[in-house]
mmCIF file of C-alpha atoms in Angstrom:
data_model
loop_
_atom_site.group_PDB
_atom_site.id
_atom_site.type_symbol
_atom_site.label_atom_id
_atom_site.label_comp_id
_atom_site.label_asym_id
_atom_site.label_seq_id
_atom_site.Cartn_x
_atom_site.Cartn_y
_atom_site.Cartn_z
ATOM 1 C CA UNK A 200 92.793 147.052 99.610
ATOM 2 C CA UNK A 201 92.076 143.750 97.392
ATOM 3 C CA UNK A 202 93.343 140.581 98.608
ATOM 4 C CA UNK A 203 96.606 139.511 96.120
ATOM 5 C CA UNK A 204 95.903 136.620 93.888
ATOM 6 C CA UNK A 205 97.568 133.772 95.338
ATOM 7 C CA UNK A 206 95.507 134.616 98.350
ATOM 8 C CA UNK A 207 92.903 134.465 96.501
ATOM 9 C CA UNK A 208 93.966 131.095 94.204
ATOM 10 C CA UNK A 209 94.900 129.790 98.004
ATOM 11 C CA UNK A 210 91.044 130.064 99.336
ATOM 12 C CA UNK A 211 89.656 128.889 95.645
ATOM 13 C CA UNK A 212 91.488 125.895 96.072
ATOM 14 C CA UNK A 213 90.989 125.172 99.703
ATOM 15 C CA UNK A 214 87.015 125.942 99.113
ATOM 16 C CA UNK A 215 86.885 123.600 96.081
ATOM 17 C CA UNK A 216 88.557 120.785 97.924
ATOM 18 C CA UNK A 217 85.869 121.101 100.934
ATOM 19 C CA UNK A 218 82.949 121.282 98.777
ATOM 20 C CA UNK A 219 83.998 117.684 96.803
ATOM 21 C CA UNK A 220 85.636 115.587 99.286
ATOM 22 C CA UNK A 221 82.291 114.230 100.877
ATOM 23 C CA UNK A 222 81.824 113.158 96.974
ATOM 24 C CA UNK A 223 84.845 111.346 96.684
ATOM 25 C CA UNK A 224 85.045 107.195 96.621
ATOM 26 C CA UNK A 225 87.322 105.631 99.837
ATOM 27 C CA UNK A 226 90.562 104.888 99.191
ATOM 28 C CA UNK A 227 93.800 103.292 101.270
ATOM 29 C CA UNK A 228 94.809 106.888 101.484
ATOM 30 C CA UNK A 229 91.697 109.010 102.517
ATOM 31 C CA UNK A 230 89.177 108.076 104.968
ATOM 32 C CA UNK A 231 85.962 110.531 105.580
ATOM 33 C CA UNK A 232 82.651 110.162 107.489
ATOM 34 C CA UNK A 233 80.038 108.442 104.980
ATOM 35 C CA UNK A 234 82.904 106.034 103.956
ATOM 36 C CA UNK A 235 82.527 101.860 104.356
ATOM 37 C CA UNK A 236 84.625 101.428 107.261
ATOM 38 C CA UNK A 237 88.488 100.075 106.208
ATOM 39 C CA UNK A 238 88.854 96.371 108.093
ATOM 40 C CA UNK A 239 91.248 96.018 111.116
ATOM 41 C CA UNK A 240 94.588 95.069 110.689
ATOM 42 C CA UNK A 241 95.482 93.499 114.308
ATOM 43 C CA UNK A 242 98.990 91.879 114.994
ATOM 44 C CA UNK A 243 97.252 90.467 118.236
ATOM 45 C CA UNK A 244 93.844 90.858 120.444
ATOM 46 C CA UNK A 245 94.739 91.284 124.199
ATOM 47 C CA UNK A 246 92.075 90.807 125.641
ATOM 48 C CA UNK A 247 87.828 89.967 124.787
ATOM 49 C CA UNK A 248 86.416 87.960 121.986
ATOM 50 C CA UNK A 249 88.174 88.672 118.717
ATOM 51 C CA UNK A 250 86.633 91.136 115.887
ATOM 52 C CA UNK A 251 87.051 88.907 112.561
ATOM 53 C CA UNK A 252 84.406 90.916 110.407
ATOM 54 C CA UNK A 253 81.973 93.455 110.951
ATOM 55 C CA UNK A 254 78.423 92.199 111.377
ATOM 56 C CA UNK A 255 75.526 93.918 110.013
ATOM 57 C CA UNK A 256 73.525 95.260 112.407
ATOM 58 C CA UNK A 257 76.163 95.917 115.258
ATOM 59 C CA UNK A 258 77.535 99.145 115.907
ATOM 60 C CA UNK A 259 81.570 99.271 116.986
ATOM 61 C CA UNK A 260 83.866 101.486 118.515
ATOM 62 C CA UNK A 261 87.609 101.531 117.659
ATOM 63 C CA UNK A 262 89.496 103.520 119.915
ATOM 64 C CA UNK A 263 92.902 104.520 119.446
ATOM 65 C CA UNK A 264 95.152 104.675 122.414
ATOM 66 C CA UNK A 265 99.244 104.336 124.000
ATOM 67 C CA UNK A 266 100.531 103.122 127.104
ATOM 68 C CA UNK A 267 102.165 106.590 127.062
ATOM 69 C CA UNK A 268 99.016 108.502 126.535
ATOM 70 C CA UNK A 269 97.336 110.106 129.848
ATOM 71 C CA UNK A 270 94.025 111.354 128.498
ATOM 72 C CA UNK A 271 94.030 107.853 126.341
ATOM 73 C CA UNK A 272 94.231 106.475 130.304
ATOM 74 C CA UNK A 273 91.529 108.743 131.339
ATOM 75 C CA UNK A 274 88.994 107.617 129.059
ATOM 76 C CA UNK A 275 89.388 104.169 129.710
ATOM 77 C CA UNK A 276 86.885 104.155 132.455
ATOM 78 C CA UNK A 277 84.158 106.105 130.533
ATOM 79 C CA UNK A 278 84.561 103.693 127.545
ATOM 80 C CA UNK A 279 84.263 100.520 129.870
ATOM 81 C CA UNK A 280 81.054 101.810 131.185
ATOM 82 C CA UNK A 281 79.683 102.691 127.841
ATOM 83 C CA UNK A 282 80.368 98.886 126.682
ATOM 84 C CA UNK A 283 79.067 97.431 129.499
ATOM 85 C CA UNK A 284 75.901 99.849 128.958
ATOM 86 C CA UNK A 285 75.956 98.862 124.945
ATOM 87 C CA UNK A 286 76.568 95.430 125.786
ATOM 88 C CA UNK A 287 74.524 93.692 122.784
ATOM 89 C CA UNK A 288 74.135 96.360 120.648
ATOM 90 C CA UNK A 289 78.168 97.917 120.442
ATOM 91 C CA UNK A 290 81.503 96.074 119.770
ATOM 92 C CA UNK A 291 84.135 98.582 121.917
ATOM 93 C CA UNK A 292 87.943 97.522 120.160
ATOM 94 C CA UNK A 293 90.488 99.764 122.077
ATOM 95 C CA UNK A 294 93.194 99.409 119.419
ATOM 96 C CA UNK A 295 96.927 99.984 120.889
ATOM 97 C CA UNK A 296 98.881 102.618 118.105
ATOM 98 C CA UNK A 297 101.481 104.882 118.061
ATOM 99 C CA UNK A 298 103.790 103.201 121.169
ATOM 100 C CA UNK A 299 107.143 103.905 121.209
ATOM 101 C CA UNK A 300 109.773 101.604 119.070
ATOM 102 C CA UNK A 301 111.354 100.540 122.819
ATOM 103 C CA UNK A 302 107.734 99.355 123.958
ATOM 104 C CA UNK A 303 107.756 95.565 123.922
ATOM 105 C CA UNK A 304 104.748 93.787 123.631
ATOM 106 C CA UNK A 305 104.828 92.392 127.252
ATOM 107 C CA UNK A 306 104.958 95.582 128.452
ATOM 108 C CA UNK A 307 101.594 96.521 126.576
ATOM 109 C CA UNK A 308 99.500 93.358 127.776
ATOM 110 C CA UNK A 309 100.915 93.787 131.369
ATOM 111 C CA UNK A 310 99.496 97.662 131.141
ATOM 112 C CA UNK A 311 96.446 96.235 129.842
ATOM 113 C CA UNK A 312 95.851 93.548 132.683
ATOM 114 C CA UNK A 313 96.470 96.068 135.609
ATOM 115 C CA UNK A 314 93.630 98.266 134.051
ATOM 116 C CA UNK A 315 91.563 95.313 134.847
ATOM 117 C CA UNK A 316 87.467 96.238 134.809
ATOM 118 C CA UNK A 317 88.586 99.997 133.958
ATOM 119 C CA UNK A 318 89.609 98.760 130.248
ATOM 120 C CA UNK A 319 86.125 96.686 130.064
ATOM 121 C CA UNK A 320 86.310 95.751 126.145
ATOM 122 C CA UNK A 321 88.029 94.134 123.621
ATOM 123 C CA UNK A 322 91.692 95.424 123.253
ATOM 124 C CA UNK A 323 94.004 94.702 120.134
ATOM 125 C CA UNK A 324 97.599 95.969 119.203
ATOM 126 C CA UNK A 325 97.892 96.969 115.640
ATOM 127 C CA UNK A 326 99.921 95.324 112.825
ATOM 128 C CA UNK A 327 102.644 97.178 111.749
ATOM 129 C CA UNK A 328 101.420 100.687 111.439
ATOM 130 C CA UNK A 329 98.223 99.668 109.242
ATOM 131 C CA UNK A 330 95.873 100.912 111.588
ATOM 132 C CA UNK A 331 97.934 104.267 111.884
ATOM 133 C CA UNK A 332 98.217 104.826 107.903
ATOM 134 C CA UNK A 333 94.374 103.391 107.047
ATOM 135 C CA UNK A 334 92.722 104.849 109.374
ATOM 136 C CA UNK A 335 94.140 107.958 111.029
ATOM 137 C CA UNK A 336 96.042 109.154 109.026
ATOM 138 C CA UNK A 337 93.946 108.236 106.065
ATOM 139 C CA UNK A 338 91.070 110.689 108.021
ATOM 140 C CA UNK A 339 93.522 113.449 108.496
ATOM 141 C CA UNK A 340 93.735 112.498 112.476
ATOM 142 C CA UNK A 341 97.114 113.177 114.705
ATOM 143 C CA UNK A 342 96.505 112.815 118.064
ATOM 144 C CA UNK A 343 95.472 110.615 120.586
ATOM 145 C CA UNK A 344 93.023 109.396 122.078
ATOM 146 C CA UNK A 345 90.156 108.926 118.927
ATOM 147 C CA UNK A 346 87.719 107.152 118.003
ATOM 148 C CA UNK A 347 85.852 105.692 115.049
ATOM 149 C CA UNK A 348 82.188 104.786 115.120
ATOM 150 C CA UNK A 349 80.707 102.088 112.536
ATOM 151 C CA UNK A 350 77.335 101.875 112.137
ATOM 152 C CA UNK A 351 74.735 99.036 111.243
ATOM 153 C CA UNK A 352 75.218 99.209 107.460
ATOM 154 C CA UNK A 353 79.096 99.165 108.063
ATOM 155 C CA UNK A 354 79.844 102.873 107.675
ATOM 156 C CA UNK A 355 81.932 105.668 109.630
ATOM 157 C CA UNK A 356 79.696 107.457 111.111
ATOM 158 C CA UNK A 357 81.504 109.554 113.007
ATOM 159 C CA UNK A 358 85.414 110.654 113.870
ATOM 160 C CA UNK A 359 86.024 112.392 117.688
ATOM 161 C CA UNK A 360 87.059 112.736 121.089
ATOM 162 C CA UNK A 361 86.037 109.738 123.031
ATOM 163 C CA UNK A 362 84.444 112.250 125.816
ATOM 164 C CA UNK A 363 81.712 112.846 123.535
ATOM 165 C CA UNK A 364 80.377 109.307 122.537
ATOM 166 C CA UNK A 365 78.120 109.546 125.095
ATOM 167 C CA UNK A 366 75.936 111.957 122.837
ATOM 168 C CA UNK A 367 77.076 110.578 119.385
ATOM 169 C CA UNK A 368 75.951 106.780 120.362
ATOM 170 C CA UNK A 369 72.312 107.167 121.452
ATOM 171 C CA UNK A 370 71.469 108.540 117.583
ATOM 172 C CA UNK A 371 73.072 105.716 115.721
ATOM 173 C CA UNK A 372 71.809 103.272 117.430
ATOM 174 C CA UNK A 373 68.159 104.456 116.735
ATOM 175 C CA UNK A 374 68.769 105.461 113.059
ATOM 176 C CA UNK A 375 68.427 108.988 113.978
ATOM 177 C CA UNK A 376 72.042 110.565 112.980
ATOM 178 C CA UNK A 377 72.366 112.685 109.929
ATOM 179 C CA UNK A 378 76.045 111.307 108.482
ATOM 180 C CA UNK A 379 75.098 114.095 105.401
ATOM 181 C CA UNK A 380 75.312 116.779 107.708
ATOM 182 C CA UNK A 381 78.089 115.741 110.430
ATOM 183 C CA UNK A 382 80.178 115.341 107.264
ATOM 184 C CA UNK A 383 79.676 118.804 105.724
ATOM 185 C CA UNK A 384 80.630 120.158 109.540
ATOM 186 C CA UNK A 385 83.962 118.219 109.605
ATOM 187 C CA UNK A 386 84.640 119.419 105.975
ATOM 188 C CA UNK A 387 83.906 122.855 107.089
ATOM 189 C CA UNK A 388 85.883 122.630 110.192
ATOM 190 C CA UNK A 389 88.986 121.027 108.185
ATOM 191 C CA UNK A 390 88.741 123.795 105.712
ATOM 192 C CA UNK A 391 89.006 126.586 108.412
ATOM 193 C CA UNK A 392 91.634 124.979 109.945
ATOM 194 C CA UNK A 393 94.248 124.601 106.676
ATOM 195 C CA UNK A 394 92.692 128.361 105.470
ATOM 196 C CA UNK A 395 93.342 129.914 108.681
ATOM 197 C CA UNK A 396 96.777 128.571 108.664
ATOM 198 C CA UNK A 397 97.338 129.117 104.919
ATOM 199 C CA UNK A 398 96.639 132.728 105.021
ATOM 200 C CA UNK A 399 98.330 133.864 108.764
ATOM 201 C CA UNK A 400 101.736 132.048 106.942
ATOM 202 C CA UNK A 401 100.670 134.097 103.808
ATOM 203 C CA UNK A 402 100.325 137.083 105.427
ATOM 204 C CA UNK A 403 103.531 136.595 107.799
ATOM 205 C CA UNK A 404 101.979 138.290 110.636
ATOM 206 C CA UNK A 405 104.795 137.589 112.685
ATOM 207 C CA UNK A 406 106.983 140.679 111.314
ATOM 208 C CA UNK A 407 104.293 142.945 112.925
ATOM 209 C CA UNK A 408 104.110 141.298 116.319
ATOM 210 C CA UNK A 409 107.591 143.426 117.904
ATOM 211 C CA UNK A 410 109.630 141.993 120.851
ATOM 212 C CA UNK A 411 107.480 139.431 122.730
ATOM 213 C CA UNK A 412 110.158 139.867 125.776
ATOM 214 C CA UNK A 413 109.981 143.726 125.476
ATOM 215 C CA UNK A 414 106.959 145.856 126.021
ATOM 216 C CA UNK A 415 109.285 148.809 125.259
ATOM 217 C CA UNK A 416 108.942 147.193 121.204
ATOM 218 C CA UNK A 417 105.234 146.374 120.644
ATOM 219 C CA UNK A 418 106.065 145.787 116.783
ATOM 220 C CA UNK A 419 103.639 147.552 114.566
ATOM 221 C CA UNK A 420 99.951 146.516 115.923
ATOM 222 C CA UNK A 421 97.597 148.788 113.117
ATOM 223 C CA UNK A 422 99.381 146.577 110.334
ATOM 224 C CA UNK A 423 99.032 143.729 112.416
ATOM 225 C CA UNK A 424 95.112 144.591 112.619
ATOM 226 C CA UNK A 425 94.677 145.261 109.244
ATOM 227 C CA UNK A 426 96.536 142.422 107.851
ATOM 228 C CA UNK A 427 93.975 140.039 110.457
ATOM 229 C CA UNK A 428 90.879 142.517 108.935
ATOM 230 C CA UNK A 429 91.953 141.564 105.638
ATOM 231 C CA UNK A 430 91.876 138.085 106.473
ATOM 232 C CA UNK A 431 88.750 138.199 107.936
ATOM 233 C CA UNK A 432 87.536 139.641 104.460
ATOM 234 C CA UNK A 433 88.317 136.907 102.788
ATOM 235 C CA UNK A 434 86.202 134.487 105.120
ATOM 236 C CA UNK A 435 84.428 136.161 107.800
ATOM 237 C CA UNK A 436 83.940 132.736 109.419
ATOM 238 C CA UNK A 437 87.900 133.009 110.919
ATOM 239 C CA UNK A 438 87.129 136.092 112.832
ATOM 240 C CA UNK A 439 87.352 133.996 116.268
ATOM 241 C CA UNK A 440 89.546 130.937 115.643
ATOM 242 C CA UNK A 441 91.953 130.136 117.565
ATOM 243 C CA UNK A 442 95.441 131.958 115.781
ATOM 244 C CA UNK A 443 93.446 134.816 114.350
ATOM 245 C CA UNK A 444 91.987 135.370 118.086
ATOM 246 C CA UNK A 445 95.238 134.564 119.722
ATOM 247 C CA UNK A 446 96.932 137.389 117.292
ATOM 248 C CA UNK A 447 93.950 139.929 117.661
ATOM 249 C CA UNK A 448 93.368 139.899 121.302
ATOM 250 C CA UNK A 449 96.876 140.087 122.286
ATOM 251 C CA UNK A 450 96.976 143.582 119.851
ATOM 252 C CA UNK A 451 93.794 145.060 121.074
ATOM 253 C CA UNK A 452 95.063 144.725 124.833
ATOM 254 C CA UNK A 453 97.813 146.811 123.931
ATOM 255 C CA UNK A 454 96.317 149.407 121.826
ATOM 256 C CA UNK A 455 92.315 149.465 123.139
ATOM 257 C CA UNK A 456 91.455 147.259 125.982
ATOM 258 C CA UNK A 457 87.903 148.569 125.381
ATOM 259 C CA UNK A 458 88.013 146.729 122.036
ATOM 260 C CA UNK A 459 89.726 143.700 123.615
ATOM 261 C CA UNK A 460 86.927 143.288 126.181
ATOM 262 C CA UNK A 461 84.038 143.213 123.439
ATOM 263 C CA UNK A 462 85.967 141.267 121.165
ATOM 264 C CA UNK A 463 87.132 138.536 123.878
ATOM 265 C CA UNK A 464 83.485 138.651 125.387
ATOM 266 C CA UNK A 465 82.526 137.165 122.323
ATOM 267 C CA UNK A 466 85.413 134.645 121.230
ATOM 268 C CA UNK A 467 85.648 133.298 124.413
ATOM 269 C CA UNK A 468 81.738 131.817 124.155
ATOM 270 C CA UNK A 469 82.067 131.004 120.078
ATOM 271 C CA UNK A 470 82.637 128.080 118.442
ATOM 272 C CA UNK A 471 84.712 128.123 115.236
ATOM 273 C CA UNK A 472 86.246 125.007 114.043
ATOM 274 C CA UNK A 473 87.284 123.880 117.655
ATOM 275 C CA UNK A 474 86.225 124.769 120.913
ATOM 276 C CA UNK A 475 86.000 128.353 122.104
ATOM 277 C CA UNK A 476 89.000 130.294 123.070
ATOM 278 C CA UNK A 477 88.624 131.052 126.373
ATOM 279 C CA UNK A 478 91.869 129.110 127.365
ATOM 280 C CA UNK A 479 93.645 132.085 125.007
ATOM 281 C CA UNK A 480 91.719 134.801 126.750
ATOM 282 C CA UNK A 481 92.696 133.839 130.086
ATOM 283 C CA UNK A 482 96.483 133.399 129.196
ATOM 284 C CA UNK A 483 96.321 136.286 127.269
ATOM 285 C CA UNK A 484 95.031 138.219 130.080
ATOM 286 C CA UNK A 485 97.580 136.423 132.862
ATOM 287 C CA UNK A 486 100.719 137.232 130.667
ATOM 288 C CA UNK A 487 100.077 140.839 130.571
ATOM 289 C CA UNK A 488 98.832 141.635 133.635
ATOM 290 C CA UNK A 489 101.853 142.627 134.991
ATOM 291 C CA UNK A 490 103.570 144.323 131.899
ATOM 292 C CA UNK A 491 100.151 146.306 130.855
ATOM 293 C CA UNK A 492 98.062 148.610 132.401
ATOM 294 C CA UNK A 493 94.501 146.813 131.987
ATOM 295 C CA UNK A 494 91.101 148.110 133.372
ATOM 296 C CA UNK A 495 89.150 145.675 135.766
ATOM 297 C CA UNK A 496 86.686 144.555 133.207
ATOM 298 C CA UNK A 497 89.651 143.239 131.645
ATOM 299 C CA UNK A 498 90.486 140.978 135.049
ATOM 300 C CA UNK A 499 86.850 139.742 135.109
ATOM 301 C CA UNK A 500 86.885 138.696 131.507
ATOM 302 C CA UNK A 501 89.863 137.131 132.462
ATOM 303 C CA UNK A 502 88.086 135.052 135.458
ATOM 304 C CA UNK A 503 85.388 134.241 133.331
ATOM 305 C CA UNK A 504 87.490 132.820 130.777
ATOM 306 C CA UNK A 505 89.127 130.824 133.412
ATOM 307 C CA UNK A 506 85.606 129.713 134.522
ATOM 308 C CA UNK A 507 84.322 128.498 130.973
ATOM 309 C CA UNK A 508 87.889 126.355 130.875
ATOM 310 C CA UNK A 509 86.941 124.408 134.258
ATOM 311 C CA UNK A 510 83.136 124.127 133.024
ATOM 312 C CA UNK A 511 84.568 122.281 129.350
ATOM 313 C CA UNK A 512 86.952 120.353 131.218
ATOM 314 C CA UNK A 513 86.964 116.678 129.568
ATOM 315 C CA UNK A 514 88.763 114.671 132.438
ATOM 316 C CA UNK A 515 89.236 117.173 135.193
ATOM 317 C CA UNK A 516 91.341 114.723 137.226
ATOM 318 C CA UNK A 517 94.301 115.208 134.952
ATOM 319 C CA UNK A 518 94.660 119.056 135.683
ATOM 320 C CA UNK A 519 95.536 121.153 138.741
ATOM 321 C CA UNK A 520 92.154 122.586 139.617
ATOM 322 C CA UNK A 521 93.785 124.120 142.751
ATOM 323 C CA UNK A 522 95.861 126.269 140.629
ATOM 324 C CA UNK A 523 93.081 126.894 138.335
ATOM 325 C CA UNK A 524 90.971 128.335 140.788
ATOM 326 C CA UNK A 525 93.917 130.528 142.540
ATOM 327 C CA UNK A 526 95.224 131.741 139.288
ATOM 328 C CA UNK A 527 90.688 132.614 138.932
ATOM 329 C CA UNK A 528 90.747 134.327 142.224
ATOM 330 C CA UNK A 529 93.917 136.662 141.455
ATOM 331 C CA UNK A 530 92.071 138.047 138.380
ATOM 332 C CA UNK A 531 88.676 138.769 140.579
ATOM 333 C CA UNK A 532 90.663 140.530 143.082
ATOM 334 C CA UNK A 533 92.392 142.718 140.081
ATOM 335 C CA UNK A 534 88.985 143.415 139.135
ATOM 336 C CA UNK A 535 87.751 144.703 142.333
ATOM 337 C CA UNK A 536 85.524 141.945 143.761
ATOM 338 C CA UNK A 537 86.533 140.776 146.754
ATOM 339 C CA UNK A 538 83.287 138.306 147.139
ATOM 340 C CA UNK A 539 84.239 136.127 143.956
ATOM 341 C CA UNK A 540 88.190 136.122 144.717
ATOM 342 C CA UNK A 541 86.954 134.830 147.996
ATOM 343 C CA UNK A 542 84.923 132.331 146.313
ATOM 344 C CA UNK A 543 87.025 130.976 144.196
ATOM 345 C CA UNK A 544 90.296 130.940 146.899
ATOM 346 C CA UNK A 545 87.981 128.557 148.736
ATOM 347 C CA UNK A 546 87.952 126.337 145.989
ATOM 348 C CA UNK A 547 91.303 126.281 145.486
ATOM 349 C CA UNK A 548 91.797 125.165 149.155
ATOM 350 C CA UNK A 549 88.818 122.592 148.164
ATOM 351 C CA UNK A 550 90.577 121.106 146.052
ATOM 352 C CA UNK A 551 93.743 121.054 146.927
ATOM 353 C CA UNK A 552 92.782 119.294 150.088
ATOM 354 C CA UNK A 553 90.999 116.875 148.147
ATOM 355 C CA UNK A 554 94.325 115.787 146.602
ATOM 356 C CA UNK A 555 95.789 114.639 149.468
ATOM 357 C CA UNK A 556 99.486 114.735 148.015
ATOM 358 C CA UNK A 557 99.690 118.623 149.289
ATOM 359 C CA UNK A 558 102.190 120.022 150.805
ATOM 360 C CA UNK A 559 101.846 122.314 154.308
ATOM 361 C CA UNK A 560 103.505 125.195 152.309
ATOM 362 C CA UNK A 561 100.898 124.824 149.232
ATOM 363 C CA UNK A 562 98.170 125.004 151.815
ATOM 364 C CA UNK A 563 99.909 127.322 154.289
ATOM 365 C CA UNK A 564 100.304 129.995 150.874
ATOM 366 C CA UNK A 565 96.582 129.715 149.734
ATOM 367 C CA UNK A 566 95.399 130.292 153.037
ATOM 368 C CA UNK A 567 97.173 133.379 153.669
ATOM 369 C CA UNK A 568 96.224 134.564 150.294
ATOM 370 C CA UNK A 569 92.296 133.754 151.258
ATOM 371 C CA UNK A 570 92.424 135.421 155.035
ATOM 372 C CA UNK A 571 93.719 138.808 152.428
ATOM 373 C CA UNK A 572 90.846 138.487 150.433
ATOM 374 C CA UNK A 573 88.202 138.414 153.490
ATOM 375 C CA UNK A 574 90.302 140.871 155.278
ATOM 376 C CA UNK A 575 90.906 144.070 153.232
#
């Protein structure tokens, strides 16, 4: 069956928009890696030496964070060591956006001096929303925390999580990263993203999906397969991101498990235009354990999925790693082995001890669940 044409006008357009944009000048509204970086508009600095100008020569680092934003928290400590490592070489500006309109100022230099050495650099609140419309916005950019990297010449270099600067830094500082090429990646990635969710809206699969709250109405799963098939046509390259995965796992547990476990086995190690989806495998797998009847392999994918999650964790300290590793063990012990559910009960226990905040009953219920493991 041929694609219709406004699918096909839809990916024409979306495919000649990623193939210029790397051409295209900077503007107030669009900001893209190979761009000179827009200046900082900066209703006050907090706290370390001012940022008037960029120098030549220096690398910086503008951060965006909130008072409100956890992971924004998290990275604080990372960044701090980073400057202190970069000390001549890297200007770090952690640049305070996005607070809420009840958020006095006060309250954001007060946050800022009980970080103390954790928040190690030079931190600035924007003016107005400049920062917010000329730079993140301006590169397409939502959430929070990001950062912006300068180089020596005075150029983005690169847009990301903050997590990964430790890899990104290294090559600009000795002349060794390929802008050219980390541009064409982001352009690829961005068109994935807006094609993917172009052509699932396009395609409407949700009129094939059924009853999510009863098994008893699974919808009509071969359309919804062949509507994702003919998606996939049309660029191959969405086979495993994240909505067309989400859509064509949940389907294939339902109609072929043996199908789900190949296909999951090999989305749940493949990047598309974001990381793996092995965090929609395992919920995938958790939701319908109790409503389907799945095979064991199913349960190990399952537990494996769960393990490639705790193994990609950016700031482990924010999640329940107890929980992970009991919700882990449950899906061994589905699968039949008794050895790995065993193993990874333990570490629940591990680390819920290492909380401290536990309660008697959180412990009490894991280690009744572990003495059933070593028992049967």
């Amino acid at each position: 069956m041929r694609p219709n044409f406004q699918i096909w006008l839809l990916l024409l357009i979306i495919a000649g928009a990623a193939c210029t944009s790397h051409d295209r000048p900077s503007s107030s509204s669009s900001l893209d890696i190979g761009d000179p970086a827009p200046p900082l508009f900066v209703g006050e600095w907090l706290k370390g030496e001012p940022v008037q100008q960029y120098e030549k020569g220096m690398v910086y680092v503008v951060e965006f964070w909130a008072t409100w934003c956890i992971p924004c928290k998290a990275a604080m400590p990372h960044l701090s060591d980073l400057a202190r490592e970069y000390k001549d070489r890297v200007r770090f500006i952690g640049m305070d956006v996005k607070e809420r309109k009840t958020t006095p100022l006060e309250k954001i230099k007060a946050f800022v001096d009980s970080m103390g050495h954790r928040m190690d650099y030079t931190v600035a609140v924007q003016d107005s929303t400049f920062m917010e419309t000329n730079w993140l916005e301006a590169a397409k950019v939502q959430g929070i925390p990001q950062t912006f990297v300068i180089n020596k010449q005075g150029i983005l270099a690169w847009i990301g999580h903050p997590a990964e600067l430790e890899a990104v830094l290294p090559r600009i500082l000795d002349n060794t990263w390929d802008i050219k090429a980390v541009l064409i990646k982001r352009n690829e990635d961005s068109y994935l993203r807006e094609l993917e969710d172009s052509l699932i809206w396009e395609m409407d699969l949700r009129k094939y999906k059924g009853d999510r709250l009863n098994p008893d109405e699974p919808g009509e799963p071969d359309s919804l397969l062949a509507a994702i098939d003919k998606i996939v046509s049309i660029e191959p390259k969405l086979k495993y991101t994240p909505f067309i995965a989400f859509h064509t796992f949940s389907t294939l547990l339902k109609t072929d498990p043996q199908k789900a476990y190949a296909y999951g086995k090999v989305a749940m190690v493949t990047p598309t235009y974001e990381e793996p989806v092995y965090s929609i495998i395992r919920q995938r797998v958790v939701h319908d354990a109790e409503r389907l009847d799945l095979p064991p392999e199913i349960y190990r994918l399952g537990a494996e999925a769960y393990q490639l999650e705790i193994d990609n964790l950016v700031y482990p300290e924010l999640v329940d790693m107890s929980k992970l590793y009991k919700e882990m063990g449950t899906l061994y012990w589905r699968a039949g082995d008794r050895l790995k559910a065993t193993e990874a009960q333990q570490k629940a226990i591990d680390m819920l001890r290492a909380r401290q905040d536990f309660s008697k009953a959180e412990m009490d219920t894991l280690v009744y669940q572990l003495r059933g493991y070593s028992e049967l």
